[in-house]
PDB file of C-alpha atoms in Angstrom:
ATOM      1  CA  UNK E  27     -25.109 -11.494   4.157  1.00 70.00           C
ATOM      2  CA  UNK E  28     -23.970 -10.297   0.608  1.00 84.00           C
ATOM      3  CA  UNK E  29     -20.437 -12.108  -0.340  1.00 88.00           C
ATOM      4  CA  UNK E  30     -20.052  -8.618  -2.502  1.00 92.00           C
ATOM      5  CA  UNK E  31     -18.007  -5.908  -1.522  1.00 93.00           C
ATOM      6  CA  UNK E  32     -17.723  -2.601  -3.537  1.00 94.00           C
ATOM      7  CA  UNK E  33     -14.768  -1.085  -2.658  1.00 96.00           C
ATOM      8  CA  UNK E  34     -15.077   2.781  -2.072  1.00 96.00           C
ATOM      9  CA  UNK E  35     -11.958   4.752  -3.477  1.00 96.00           C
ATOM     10  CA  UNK E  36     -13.099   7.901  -1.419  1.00 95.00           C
ATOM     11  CA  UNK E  37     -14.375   6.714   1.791  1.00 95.00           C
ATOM     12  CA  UNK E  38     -15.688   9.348   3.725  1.00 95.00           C
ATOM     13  CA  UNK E  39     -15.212   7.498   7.076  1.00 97.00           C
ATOM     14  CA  UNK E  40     -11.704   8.824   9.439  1.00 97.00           C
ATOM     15  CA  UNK E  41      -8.700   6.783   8.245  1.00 98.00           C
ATOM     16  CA  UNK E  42      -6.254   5.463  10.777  1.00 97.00           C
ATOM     17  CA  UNK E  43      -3.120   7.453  10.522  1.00 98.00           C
ATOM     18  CA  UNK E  44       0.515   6.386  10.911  1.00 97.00           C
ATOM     19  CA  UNK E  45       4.022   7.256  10.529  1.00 96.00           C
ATOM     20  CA  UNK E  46       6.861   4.976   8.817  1.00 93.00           C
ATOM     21  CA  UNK E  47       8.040   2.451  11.055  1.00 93.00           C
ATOM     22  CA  UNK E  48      11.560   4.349  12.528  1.00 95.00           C
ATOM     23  CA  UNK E  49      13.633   1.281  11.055  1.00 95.00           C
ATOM     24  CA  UNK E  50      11.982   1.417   7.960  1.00 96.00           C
ATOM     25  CA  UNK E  51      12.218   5.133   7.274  1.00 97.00           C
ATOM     26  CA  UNK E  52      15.323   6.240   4.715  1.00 97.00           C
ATOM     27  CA  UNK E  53      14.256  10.097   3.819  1.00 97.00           C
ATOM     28  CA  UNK E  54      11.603  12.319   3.874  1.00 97.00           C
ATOM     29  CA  UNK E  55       8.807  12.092   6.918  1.00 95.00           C
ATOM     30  CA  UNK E  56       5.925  10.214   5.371  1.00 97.00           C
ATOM     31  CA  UNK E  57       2.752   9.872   6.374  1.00 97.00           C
ATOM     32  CA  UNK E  58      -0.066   6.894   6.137  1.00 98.00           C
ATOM     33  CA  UNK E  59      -3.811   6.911   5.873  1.00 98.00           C
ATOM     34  CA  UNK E  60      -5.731   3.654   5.856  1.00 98.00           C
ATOM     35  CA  UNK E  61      -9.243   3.212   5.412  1.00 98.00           C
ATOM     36  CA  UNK E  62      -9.823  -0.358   6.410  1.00 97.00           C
ATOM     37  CA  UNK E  63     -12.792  -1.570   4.362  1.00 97.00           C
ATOM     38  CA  UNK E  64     -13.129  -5.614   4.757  1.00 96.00           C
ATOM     39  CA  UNK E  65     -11.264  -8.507   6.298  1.00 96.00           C
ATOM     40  CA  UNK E  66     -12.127 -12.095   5.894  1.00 94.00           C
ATOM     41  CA  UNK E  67     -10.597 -15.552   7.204  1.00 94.00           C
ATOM     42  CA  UNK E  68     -10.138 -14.230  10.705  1.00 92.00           C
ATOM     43  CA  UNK E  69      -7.820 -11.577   9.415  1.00 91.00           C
ATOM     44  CA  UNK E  70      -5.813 -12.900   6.972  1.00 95.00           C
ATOM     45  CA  UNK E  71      -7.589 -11.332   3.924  1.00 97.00           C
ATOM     46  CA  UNK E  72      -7.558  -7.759   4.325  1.00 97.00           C
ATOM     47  CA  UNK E  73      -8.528  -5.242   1.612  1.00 98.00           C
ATOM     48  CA  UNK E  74      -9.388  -1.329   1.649  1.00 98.00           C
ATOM     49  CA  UNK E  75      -7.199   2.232   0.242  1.00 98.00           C
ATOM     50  CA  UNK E  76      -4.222   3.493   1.337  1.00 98.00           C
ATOM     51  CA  UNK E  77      -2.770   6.889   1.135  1.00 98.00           C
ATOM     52  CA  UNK E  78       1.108   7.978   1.725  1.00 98.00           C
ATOM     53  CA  UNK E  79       2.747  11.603   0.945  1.00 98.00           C
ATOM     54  CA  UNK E  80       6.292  11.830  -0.104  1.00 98.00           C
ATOM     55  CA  UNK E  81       9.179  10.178   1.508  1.00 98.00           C
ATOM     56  CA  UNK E  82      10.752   6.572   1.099  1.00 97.00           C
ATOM     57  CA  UNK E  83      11.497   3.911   3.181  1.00 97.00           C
ATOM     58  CA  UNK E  84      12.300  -0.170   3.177  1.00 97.00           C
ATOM     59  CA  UNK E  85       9.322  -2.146   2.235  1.00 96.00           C
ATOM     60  CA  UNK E  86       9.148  -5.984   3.775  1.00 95.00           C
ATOM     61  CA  UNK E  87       6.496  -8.393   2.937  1.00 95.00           C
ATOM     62  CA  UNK E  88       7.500 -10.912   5.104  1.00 93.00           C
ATOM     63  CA  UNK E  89       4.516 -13.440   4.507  1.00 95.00           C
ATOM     64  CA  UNK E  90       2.132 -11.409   3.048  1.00 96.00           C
ATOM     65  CA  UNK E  91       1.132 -10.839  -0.451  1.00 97.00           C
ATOM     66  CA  UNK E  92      -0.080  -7.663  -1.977  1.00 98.00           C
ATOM     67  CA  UNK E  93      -2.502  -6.447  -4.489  1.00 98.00           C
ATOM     68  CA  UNK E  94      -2.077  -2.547  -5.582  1.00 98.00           C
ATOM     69  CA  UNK E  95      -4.344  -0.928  -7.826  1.00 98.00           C
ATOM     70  CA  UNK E  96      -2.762   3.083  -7.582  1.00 98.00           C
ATOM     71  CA  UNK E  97      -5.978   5.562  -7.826  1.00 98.00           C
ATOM     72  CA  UNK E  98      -3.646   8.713  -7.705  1.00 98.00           C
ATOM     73  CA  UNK E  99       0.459   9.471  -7.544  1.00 98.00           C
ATOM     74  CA  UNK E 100       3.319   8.719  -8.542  1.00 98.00           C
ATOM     75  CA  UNK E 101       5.227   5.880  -6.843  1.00 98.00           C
ATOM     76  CA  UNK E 102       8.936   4.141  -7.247  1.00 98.00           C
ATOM     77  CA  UNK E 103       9.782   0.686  -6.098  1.00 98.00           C
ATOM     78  CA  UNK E 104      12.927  -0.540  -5.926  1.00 98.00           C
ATOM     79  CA  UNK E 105      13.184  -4.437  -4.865  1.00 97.00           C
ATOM     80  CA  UNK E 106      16.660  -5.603  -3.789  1.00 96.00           C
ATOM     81  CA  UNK E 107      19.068  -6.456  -6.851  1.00 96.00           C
ATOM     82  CA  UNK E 108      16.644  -5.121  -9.433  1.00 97.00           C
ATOM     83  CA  UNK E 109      15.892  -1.862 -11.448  1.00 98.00           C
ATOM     84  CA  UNK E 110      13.764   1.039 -10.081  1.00 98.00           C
ATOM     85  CA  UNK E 111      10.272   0.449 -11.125  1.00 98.00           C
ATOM     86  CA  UNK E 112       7.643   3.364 -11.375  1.00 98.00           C
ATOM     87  CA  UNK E 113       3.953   2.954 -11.430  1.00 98.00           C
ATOM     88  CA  UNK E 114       0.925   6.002 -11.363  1.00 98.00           C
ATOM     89  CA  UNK E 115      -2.561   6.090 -11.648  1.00 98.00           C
ATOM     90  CA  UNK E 116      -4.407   3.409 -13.363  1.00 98.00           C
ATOM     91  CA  UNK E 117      -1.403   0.590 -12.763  1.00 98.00           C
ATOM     92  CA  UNK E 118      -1.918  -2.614 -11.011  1.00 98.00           C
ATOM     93  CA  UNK E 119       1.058  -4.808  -9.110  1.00 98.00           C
ATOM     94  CA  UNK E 120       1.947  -7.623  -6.436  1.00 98.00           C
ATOM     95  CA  UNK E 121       4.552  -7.901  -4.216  1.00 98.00           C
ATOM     96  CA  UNK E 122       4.528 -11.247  -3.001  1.00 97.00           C
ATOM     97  CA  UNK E 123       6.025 -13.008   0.268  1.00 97.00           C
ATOM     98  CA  UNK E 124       9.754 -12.468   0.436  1.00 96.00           C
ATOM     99  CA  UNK E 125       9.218  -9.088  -1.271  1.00 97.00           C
ATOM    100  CA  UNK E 126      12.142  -6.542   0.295  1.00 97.00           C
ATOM    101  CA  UNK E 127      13.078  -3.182  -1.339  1.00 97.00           C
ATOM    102  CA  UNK E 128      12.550   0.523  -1.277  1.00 98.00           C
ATOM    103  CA  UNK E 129       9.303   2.338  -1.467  1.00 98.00           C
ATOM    104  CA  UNK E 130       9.802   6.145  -2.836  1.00 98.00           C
ATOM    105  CA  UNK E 131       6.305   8.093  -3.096  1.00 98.00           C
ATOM    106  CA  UNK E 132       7.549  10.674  -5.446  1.00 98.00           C
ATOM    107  CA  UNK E 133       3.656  12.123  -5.533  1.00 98.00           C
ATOM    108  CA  UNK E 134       1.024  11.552  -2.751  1.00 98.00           C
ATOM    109  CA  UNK E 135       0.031   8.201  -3.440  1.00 98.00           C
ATOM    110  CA  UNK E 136      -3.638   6.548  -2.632  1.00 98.00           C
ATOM    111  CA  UNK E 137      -4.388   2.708  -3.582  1.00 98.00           C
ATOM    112  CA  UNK E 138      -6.455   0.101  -3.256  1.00 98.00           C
ATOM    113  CA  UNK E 139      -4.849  -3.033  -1.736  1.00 98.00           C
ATOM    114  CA  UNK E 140      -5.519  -6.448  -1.255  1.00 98.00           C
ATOM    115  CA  UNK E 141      -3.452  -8.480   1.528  1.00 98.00           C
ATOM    116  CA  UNK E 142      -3.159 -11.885   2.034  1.00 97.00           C
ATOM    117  CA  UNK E 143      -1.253 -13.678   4.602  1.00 94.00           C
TER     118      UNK E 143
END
């Protein structure tokens, strides 16, 4: 078994599809696609592209920390007590544990993530 995994930014498998948590939303009526690609240490390392349209709603870490390389869109994050930060194709970013804030997809957004937890 090959400890190398390409990561496909285009998968042409079905995503799993979902909706902003209720709680979580704030405007808009976004919606998720997730193309699961690996997962390693039982679960806890987790790593494949994710898609959102337009809206915004509260982003919570809790544990987890997150990798995000954005492929496409135009996003706007907003953690508690700081400055709205904007990122778009090409830029890279974490959120670690503790992370809380506001997500705002201002284009559709698709990225490659990395989770650890």
């Amino acid at each position: 078994m090959s400890l190398l995994k390409t990561i496909d930014p285009a998968p042409s498998f079905e995503p799993r599809q979902s909706k902003a948590l209720p709680e979580r939303l704030i405007s808009g009526d976004p919606s998720f696609k997730t193309w699961a690609q690996d997962s390693a240490r039982e679960g806890m390392i987790n790593t494949g592209v994710w898609e959102a349209t337009p809206g915004e709603n509260h982003s919570i870490k809790g544990e987890t920390f997150e990798f995000c390389h954005i492929l496409q869109g135009v996003i706007e994050l907003t953690e508690e007590g700081c400055a709205p930060v904007t990122y778009r194709a090409g830029d890279s970013f974490v959120m670690k544990p503790g992370y809380k804030g506001v997500w705002r997809t201002i284009e559709t957004v698709r990225k490659i993530y990395v989770t650890v937890t």
